[in-house]
CSV table of C-alpha atoms in Angstrom, one decimal:
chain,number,residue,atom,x,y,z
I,121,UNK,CA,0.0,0.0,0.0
I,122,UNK,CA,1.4,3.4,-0.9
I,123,UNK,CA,2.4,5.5,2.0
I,124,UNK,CA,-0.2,8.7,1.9
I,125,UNK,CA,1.3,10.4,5.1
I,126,UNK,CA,1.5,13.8,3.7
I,127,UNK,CA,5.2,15.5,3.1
I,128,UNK,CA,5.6,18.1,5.4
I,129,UNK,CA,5.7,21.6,3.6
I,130,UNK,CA,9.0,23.1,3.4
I,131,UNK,CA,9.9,25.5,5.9
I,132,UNK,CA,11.1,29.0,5.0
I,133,UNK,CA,12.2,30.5,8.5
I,134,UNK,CA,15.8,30.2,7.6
I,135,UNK,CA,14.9,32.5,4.5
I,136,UNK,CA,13.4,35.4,7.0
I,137,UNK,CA,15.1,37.0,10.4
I,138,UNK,CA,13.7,35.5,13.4
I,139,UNK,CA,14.2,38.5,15.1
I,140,UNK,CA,13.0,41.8,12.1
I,141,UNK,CA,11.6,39.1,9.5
I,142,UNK,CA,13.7,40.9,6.9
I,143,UNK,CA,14.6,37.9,4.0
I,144,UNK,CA,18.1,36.8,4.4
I,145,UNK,CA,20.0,35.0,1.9
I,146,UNK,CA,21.5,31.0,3.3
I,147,UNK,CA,24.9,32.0,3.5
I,148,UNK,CA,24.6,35.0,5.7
I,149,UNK,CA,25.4,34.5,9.2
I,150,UNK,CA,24.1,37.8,10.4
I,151,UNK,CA,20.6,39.3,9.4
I,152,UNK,CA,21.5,42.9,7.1
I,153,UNK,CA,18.9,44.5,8.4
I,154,UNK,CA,18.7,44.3,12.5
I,155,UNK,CA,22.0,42.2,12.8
I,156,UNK,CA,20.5,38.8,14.1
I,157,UNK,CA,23.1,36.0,14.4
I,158,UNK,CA,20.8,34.0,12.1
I,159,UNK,CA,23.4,30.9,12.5
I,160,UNK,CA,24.0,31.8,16.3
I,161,UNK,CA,23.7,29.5,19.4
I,162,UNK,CA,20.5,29.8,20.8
I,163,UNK,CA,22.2,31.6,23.8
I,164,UNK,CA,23.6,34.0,21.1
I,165,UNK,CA,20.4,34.5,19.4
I,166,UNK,CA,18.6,35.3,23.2
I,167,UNK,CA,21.1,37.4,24.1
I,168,UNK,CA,21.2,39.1,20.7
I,169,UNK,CA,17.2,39.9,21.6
I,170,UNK,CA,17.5,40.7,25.5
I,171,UNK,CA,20.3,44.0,23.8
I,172,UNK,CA,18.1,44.4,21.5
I,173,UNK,CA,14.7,45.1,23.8
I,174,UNK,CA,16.9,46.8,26.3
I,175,UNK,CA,17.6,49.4,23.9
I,176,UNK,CA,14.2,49.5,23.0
I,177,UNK,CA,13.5,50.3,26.0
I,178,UNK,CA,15.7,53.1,26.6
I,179,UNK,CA,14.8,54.3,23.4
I,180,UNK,CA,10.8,54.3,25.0
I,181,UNK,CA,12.3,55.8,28.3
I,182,UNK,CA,13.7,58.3,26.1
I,183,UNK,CA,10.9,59.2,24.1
I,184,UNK,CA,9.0,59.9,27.3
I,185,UNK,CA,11.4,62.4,28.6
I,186,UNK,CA,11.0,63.8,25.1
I,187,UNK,CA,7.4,63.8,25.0
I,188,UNK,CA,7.7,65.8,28.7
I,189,UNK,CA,10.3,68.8,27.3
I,190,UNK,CA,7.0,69.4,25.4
I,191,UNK,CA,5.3,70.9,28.6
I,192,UNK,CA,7.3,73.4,29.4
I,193,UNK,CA,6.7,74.7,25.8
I,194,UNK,CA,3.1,74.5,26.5
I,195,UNK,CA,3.1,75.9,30.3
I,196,UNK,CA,5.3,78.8,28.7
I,197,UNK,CA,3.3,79.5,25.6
I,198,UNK,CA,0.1,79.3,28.3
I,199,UNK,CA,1.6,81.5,30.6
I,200,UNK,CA,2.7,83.9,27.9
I,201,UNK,CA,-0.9,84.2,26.5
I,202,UNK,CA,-2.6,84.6,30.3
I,203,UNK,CA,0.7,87.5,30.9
I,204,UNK,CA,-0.7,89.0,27.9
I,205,UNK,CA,-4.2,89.2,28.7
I,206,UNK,CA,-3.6,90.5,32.7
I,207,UNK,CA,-1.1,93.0,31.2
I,208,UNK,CA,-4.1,94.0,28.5
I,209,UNK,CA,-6.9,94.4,31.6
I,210,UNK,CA,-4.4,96.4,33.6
I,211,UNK,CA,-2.2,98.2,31.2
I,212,UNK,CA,-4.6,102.0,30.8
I,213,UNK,CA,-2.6,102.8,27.5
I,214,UNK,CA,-4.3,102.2,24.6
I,215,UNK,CA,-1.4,101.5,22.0
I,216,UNK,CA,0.7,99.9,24.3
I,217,UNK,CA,-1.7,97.0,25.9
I,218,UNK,CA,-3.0,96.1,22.3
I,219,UNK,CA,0.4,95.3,20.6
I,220,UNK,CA,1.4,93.8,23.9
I,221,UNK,CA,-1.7,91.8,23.7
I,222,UNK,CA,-1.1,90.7,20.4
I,223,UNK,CA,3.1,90.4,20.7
I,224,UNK,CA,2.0,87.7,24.1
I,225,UNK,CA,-0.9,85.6,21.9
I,226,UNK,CA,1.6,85.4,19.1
I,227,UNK,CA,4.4,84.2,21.0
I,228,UNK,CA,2.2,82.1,23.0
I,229,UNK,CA,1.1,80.3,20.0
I,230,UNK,CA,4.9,79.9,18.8
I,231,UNK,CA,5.3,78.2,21.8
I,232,UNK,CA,2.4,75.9,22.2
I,233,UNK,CA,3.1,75.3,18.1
I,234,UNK,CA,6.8,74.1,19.2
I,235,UNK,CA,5.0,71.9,21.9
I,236,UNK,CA,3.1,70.3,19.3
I,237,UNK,CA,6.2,69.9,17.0
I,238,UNK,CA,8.3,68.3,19.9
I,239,UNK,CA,6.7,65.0,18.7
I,240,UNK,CA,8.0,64.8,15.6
I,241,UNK,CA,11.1,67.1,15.5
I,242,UNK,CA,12.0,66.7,19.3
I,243,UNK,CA,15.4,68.8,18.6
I,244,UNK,CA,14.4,71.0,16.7
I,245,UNK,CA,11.4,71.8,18.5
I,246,UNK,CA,13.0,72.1,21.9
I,247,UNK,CA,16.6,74.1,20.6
I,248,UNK,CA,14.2,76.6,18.9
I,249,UNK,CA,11.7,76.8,21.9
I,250,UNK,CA,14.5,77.0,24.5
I,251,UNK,CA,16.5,79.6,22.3
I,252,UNK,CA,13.0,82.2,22.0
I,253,UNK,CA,12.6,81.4,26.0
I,254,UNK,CA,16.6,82.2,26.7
I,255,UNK,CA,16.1,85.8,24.3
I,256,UNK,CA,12.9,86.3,26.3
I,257,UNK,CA,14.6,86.0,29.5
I,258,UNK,CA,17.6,88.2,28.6
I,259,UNK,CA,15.2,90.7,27.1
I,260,UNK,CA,13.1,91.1,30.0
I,261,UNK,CA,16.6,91.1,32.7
I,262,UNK,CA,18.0,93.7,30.1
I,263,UNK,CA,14.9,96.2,30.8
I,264,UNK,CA,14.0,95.3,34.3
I,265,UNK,CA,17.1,93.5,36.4
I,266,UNK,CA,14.6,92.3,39.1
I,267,UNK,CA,13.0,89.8,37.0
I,268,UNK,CA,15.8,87.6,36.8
I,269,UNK,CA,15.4,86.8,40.3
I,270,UNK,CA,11.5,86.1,39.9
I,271,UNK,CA,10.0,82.8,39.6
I,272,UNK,CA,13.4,81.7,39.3
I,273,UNK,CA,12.6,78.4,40.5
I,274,UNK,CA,10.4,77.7,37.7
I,275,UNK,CA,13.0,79.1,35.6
I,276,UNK,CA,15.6,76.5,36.5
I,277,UNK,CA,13.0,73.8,36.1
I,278,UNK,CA,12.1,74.7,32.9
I,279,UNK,CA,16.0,75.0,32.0
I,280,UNK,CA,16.7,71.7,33.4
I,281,UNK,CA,13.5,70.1,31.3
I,282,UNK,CA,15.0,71.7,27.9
I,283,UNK,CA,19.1,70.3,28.7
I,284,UNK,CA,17.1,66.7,30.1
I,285,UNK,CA,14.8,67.3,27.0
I,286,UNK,CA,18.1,68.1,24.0
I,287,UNK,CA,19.9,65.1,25.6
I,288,UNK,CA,16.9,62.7,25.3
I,289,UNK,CA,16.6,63.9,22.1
I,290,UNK,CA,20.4,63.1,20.8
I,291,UNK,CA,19.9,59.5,22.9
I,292,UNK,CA,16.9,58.9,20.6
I,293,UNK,CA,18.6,59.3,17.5
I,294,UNK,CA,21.5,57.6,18.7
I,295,UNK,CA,19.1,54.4,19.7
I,296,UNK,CA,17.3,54.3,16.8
I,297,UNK,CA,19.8,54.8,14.5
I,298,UNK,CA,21.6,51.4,16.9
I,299,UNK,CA,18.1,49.9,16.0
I,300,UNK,CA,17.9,50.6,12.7
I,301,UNK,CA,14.4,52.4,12.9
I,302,UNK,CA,13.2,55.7,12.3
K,215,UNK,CA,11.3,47.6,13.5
K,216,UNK,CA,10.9,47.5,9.6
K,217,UNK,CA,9.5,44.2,8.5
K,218,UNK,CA,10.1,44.9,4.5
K,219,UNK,CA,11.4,42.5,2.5
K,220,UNK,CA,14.7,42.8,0.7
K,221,UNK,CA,13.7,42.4,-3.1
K,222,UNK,CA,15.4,40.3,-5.1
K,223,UNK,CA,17.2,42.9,-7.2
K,224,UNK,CA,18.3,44.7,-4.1
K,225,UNK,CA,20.9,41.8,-3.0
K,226,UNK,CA,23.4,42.7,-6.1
K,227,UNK,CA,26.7,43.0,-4.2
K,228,UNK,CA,28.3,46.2,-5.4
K,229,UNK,CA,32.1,46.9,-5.1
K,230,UNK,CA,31.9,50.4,-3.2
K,231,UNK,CA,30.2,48.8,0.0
K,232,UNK,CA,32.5,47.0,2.3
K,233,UNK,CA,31.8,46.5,6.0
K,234,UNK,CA,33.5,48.8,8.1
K,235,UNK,CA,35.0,46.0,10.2
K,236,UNK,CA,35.8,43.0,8.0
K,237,UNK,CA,35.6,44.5,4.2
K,238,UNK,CA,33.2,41.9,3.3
K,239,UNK,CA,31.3,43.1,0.5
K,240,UNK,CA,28.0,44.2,1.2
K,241,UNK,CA,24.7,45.2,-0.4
K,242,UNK,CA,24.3,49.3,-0.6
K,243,UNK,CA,21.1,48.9,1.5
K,244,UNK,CA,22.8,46.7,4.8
K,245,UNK,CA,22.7,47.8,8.0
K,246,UNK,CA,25.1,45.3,9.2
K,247,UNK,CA,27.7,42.9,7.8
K,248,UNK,CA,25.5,39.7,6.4
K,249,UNK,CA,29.5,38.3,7.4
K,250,UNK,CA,30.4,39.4,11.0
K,251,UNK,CA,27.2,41.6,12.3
K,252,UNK,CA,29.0,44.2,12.8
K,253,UNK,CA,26.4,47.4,12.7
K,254,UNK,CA,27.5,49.9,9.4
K,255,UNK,CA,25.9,52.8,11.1
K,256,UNK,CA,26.8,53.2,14.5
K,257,UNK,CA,25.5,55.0,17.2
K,258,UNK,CA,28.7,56.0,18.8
K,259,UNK,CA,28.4,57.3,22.7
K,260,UNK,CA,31.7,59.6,21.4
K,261,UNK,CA,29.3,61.1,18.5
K,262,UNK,CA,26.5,61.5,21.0
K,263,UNK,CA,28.9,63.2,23.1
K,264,UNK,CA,30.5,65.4,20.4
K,265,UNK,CA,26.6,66.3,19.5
K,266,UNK,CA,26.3,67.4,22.8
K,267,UNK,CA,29.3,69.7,23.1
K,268,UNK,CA,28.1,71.4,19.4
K,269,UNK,CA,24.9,72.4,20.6
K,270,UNK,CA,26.6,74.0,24.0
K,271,UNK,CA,28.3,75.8,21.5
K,272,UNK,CA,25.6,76.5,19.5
K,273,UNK,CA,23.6,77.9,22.7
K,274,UNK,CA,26.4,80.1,24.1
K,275,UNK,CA,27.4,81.7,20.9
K,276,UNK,CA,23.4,82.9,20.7
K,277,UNK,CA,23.5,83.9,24.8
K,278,UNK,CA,26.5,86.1,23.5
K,279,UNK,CA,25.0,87.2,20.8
K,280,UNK,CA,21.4,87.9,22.4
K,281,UNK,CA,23.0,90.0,25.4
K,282,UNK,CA,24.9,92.1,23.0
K,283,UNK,CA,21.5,92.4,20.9
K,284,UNK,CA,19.2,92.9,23.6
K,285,UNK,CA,21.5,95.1,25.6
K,286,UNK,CA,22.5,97.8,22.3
K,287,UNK,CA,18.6,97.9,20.6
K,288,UNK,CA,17.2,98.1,24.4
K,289,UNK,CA,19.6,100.7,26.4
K,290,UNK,CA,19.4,104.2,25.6
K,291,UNK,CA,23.1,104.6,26.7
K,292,UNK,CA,24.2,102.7,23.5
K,293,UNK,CA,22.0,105.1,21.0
K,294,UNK,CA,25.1,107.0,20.0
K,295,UNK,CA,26.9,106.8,16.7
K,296,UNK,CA,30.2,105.6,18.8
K,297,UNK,CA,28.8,103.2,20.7
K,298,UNK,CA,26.8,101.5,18.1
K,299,UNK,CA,30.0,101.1,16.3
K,300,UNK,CA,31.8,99.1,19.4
K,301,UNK,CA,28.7,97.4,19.7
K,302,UNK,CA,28.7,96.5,16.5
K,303,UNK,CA,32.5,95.9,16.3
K,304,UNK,CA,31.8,93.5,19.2
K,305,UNK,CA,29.5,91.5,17.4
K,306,UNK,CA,31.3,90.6,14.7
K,307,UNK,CA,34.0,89.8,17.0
K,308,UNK,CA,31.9,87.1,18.4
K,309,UNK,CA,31.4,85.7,14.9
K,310,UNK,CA,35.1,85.5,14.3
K,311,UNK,CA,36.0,84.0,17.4
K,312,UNK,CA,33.2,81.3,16.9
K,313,UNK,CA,34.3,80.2,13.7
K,314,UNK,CA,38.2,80.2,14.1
K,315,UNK,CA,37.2,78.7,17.4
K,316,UNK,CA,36.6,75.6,14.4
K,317,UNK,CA,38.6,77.1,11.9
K,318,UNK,CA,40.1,73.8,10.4
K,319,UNK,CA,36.1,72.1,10.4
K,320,UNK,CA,34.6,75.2,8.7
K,321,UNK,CA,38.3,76.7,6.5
K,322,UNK,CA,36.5,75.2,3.5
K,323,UNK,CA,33.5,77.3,4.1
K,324,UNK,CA,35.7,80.5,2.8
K,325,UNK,CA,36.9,78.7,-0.5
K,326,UNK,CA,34.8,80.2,-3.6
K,327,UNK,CA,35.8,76.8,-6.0
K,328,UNK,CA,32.2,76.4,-7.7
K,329,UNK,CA,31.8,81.0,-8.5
K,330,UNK,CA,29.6,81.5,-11.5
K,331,UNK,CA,29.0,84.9,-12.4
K,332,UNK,CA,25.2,84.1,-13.7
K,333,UNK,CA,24.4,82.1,-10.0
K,334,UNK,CA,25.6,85.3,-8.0
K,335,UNK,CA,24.0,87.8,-10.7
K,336,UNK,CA,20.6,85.2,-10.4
K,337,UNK,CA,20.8,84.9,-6.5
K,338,UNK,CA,21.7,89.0,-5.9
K,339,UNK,CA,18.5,89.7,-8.1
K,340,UNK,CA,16.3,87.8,-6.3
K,341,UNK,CA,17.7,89.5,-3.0
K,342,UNK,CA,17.5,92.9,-4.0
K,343,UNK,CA,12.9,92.1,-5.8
K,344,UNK,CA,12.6,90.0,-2.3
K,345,UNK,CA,14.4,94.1,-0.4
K,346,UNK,CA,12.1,96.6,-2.3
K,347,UNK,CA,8.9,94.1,-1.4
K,348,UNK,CA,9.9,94.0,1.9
K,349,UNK,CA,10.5,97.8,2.5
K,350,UNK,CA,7.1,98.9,0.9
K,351,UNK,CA,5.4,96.2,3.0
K,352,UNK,CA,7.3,97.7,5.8
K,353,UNK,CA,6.5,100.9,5.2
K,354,UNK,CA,2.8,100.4,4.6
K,355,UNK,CA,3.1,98.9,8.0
K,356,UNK,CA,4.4,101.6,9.5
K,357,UNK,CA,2.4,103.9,8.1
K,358,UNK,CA,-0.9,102.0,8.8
K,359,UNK,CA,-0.2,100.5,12.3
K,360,UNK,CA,2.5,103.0,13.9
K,361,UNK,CA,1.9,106.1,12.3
K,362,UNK,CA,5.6,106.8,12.3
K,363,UNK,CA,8.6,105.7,9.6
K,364,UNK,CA,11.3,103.7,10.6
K,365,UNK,CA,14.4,104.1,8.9
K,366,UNK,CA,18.1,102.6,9.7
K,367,UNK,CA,19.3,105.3,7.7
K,368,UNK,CA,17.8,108.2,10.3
K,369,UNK,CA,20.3,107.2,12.7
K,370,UNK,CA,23.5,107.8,10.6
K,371,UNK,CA,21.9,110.6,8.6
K,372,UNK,CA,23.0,113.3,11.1
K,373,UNK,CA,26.7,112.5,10.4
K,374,UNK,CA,29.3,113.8,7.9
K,375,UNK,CA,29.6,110.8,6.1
K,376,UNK,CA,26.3,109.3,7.3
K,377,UNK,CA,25.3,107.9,3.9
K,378,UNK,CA,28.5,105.9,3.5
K,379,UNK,CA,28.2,104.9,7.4
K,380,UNK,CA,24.5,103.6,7.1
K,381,UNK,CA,25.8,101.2,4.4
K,382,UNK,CA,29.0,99.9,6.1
K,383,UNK,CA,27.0,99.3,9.2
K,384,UNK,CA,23.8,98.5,7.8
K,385,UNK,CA,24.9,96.6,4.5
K,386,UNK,CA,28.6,95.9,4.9
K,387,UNK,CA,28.9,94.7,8.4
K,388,UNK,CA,26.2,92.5,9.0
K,389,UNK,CA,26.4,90.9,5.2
K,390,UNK,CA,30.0,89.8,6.7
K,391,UNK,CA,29.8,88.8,9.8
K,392,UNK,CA,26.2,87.5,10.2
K,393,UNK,CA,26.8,85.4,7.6
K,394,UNK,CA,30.3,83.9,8.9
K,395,UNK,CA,28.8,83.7,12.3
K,396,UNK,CA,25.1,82.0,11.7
K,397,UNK,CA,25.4,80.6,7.8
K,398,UNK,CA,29.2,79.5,8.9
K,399,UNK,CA,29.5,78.7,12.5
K,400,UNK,CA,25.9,77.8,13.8
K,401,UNK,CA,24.4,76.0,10.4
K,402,UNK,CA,27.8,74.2,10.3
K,403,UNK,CA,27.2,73.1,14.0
K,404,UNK,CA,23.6,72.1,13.6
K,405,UNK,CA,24.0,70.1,10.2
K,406,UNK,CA,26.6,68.2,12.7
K,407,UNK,CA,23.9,67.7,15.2
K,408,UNK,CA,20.9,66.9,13.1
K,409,UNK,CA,19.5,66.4,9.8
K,410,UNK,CA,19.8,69.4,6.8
K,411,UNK,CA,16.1,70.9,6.6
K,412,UNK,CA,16.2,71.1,10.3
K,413,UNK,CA,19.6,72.6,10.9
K,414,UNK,CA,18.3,75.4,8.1
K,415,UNK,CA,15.3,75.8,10.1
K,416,UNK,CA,16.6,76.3,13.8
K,417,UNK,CA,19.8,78.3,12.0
K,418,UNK,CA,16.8,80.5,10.5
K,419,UNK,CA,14.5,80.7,13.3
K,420,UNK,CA,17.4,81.8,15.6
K,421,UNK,CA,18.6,84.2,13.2
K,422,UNK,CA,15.3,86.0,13.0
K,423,UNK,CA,14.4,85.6,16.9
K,424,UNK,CA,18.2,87.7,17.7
K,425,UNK,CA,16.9,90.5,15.7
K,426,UNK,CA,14.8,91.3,18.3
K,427,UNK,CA,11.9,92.4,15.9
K,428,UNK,CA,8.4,90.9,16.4
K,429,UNK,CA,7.3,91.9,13.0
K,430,UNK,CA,10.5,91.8,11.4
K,431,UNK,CA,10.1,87.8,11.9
K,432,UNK,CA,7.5,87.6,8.8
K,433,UNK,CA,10.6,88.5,6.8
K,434,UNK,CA,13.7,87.5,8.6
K,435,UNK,CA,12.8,83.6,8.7
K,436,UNK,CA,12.0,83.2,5.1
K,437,UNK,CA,14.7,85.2,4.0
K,438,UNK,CA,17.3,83.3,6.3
K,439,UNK,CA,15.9,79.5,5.2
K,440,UNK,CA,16.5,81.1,1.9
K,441,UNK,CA,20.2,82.1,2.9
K,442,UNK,CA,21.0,78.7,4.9
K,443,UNK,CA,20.1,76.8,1.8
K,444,UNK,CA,22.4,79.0,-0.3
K,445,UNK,CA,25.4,77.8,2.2
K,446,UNK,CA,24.1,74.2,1.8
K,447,UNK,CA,23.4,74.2,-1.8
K,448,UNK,CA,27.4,76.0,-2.5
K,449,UNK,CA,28.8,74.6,0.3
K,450,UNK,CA,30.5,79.0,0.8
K,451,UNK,CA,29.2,81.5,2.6
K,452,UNK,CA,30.3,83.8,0.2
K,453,UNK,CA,26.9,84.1,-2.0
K,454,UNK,CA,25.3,84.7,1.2
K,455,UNK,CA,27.6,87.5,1.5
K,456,UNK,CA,26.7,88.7,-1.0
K,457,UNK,CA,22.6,88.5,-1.2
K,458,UNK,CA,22.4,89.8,2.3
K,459,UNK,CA,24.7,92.6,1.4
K,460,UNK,CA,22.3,93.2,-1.8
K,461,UNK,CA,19.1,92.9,0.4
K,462,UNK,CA,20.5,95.3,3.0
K,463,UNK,CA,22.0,97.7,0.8
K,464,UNK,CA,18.6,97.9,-1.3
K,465,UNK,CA,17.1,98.6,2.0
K,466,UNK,CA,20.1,101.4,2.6
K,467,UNK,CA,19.5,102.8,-0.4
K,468,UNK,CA,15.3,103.2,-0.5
K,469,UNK,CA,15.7,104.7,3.1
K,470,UNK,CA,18.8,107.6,1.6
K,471,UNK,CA,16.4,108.0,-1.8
K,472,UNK,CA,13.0,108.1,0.2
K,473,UNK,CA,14.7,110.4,2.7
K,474,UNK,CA,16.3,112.9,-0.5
K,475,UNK,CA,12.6,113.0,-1.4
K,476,UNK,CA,11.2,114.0,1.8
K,477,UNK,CA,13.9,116.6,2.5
């Protein structure tokens, strides 16, 4: 009697990276595209993927400290706006509370639009919103000393969230440049 | 993680890509060596490091230059002819320092190798249309908003030689060293630090924001991404040079010829 057990289909893993299921030719020891020891111990190839996830997760940790240099773009832009509107209801000249008015809303918008733009270009975002902050500050201590000294608390906070925010934003790149993703 | 499939076509092995650490040969598209793993495009701690010190650089060169801004357009003590002059003297200082500060990185940056007269004549025309747009819309501003002209040229005007003044401070000096200090130092910084649309951008966006004009922003940013992709697109500064010396001195010049015709 002829033997009707089926043939098992032929498997294709070795074709595709285990690890990014990227095609790989036979011959290549290492996967081209996330660098998976495609002939590796098993030990290799577990080790290979605990790096790998640890970097994803610094890359996530990363992108969380990025995603948080965004709010002190928005508190500033907010508090920009608000400064505006107070100096608008106190201010009794005319000319000068409505282009003060308008200056504040503008640059509150810039700011709040960098906030939104930190997502996408984190650097970018964060250099240009820290730069406009840094000219605001040294604008405002140029005509009035005193408010360097005020809120200067917050002021270091919100300094210290921008340098936290530019060096999460450099690890980023740097991890997913290591991981091959954009 | 990208999950594409490498096409067929795409697995060629071409002569000009060998692995960084074994020269095996690899395909144009691998992101590691298909031989010894070894990752062709490294995140290197020392580059993440070197990023780091560029944009400390890159921040204190604008502190410097936003105190000297801030401190000369917003303190009546520095309204006078002399002062200016230091003040501006200073600045430019600042620009040198910057940029010898990386004077072997950014040397080439001064070279002229790829001149063509019909570029410069193509580039300086487009400066001096984009000038006599922007001072009618400036003045239309002025007119309508502040009820008040503003000219760079009132300030000099006073002076013996204030017409020849107004465009070595106005036109001359800031065509110079603005452009060796943010086309040459601070672009060549950021295109270290990120990638080329954004290094134009934050170049631009700082440019315009030390100007220390609200409104002059509407202006300033397009007319610097224009000038940063100049310096990308020649790899000089020197047709920068001289389109901000043409927008300027177009500005110079309406402000000497408008004031001749209110006299």
């Amino acid at each position: 009697m002829e033997d009707i057990t089926p043939t098992p289909a032929p498997v294709h893993s070795a074709l595709f990276c285990k690890a990014c299921s990227a095609k790989a030719e036979a011959d290549d020891t290492f996967c081209t595209n996330c660098g998976y020891p495609l002939h590796g111990t098993e030990e290799e190839q577990r080790y290979f993927i605990s790096v790998r996830d640890a970097k994803i997760i610094d890359l996530s940790e990363a992108q969380k400290q990025i995603r948080r240099s965004s709010v002190p773009l928005y508190i500033i832009g907010g508090l920009t706006a608000v400064a505006g509107l107070a100096i608008y209801a106190v201010n009794k000249n005319e000319e000068a509370r409505s282009s003060l008015l308008i200056t504040n809303l503008i640059l509150g918008a810039i700011f709040a639009g960098l906030g939104f733009w930190c997502n996408k270009k984190p650097l970018t975002a964060i250099i240009s919103g820290a730069s406009l902050y840094a000219l605001m500050f040294i604008l405002n201590a140029v005509l009035n000393p005193l408010t360097i000294l005020s809120g200067i608390i917050f002021k270091i906070i919100i300094i210290g969230l921008f340098i936290r925010g530019i060096k999460s934003a450099i690890e980023a790149e740097k991890l997913k440049k290591e991981l091959n993703a954009e | 993680m990208p999950n594409e499939l490498i096409p067929d076509d795409s697995t060629e092995i071409t002569a000009l890509a060998l692995c960084i650490n074994c020269s095996e040969p690899l395909t144009a598209d691998s992101n590691f060596c298909r031989h010894c793993g070894f990752a062709q495009k490294q995140g290197d701690p020392a580059e993440a490091n070197q990023k780091w010190d560029d944009i400390r650089q890159i921040l204190w060169f604008f502190l410097i230059d936003a105190v000297i801004c801030c401190v000369a357009s917003f303190i009546h003590f520095f309204h006078t002819l002399s002062r200016s002059i230091i003040v501006d003297f200073i600045l430019a200082l600042v620009s040198v320092t910057f940029f010898t500060l990386n004077w072997s990185k950014y040397r080439p940056l001064l070279s002229w190798h790829n001149f063509s007269l019909a570029k410069l004549l193509g580039y300086c025309a487009i400066a001096v249309a984009a000038s006599v747009m922007v001072s009618f819309f400036v003045n239309w501003l002025n007119n309508s908003l502040f009820s008040h002209r503003f000219s760079y040229y009132a300030f000099y005007a006073p002076h013996k030689y204030g017409k020849e003044l107004a465009v070595f401070f106005v036109a001359v000096m800031p065509a110079l060293f603005e452009e060796l200090g943010y086309r040459g130092f601070l672009l060549g910084k950021l295109l270290a630090v990120t990638e080329q649309k954004q290094a134009i951008f934050i170049s631009a966006f700082l440019f315009a924001i030390m100007h220390t004009s609200f409104i002059s922003l509407v202006w300033l940013i397009p007319f610097a991404l224009w000038q940063g992709y100049i310096r990308v697109k020649q790899n000089t500064i020197w047709y920068g040079v001289c389109t901000h010396f043409c927008f300027n001195f177009t500005v110079v010049v309406t402000e000497i010829w408008q004031a001749g015709h209110h006299l």
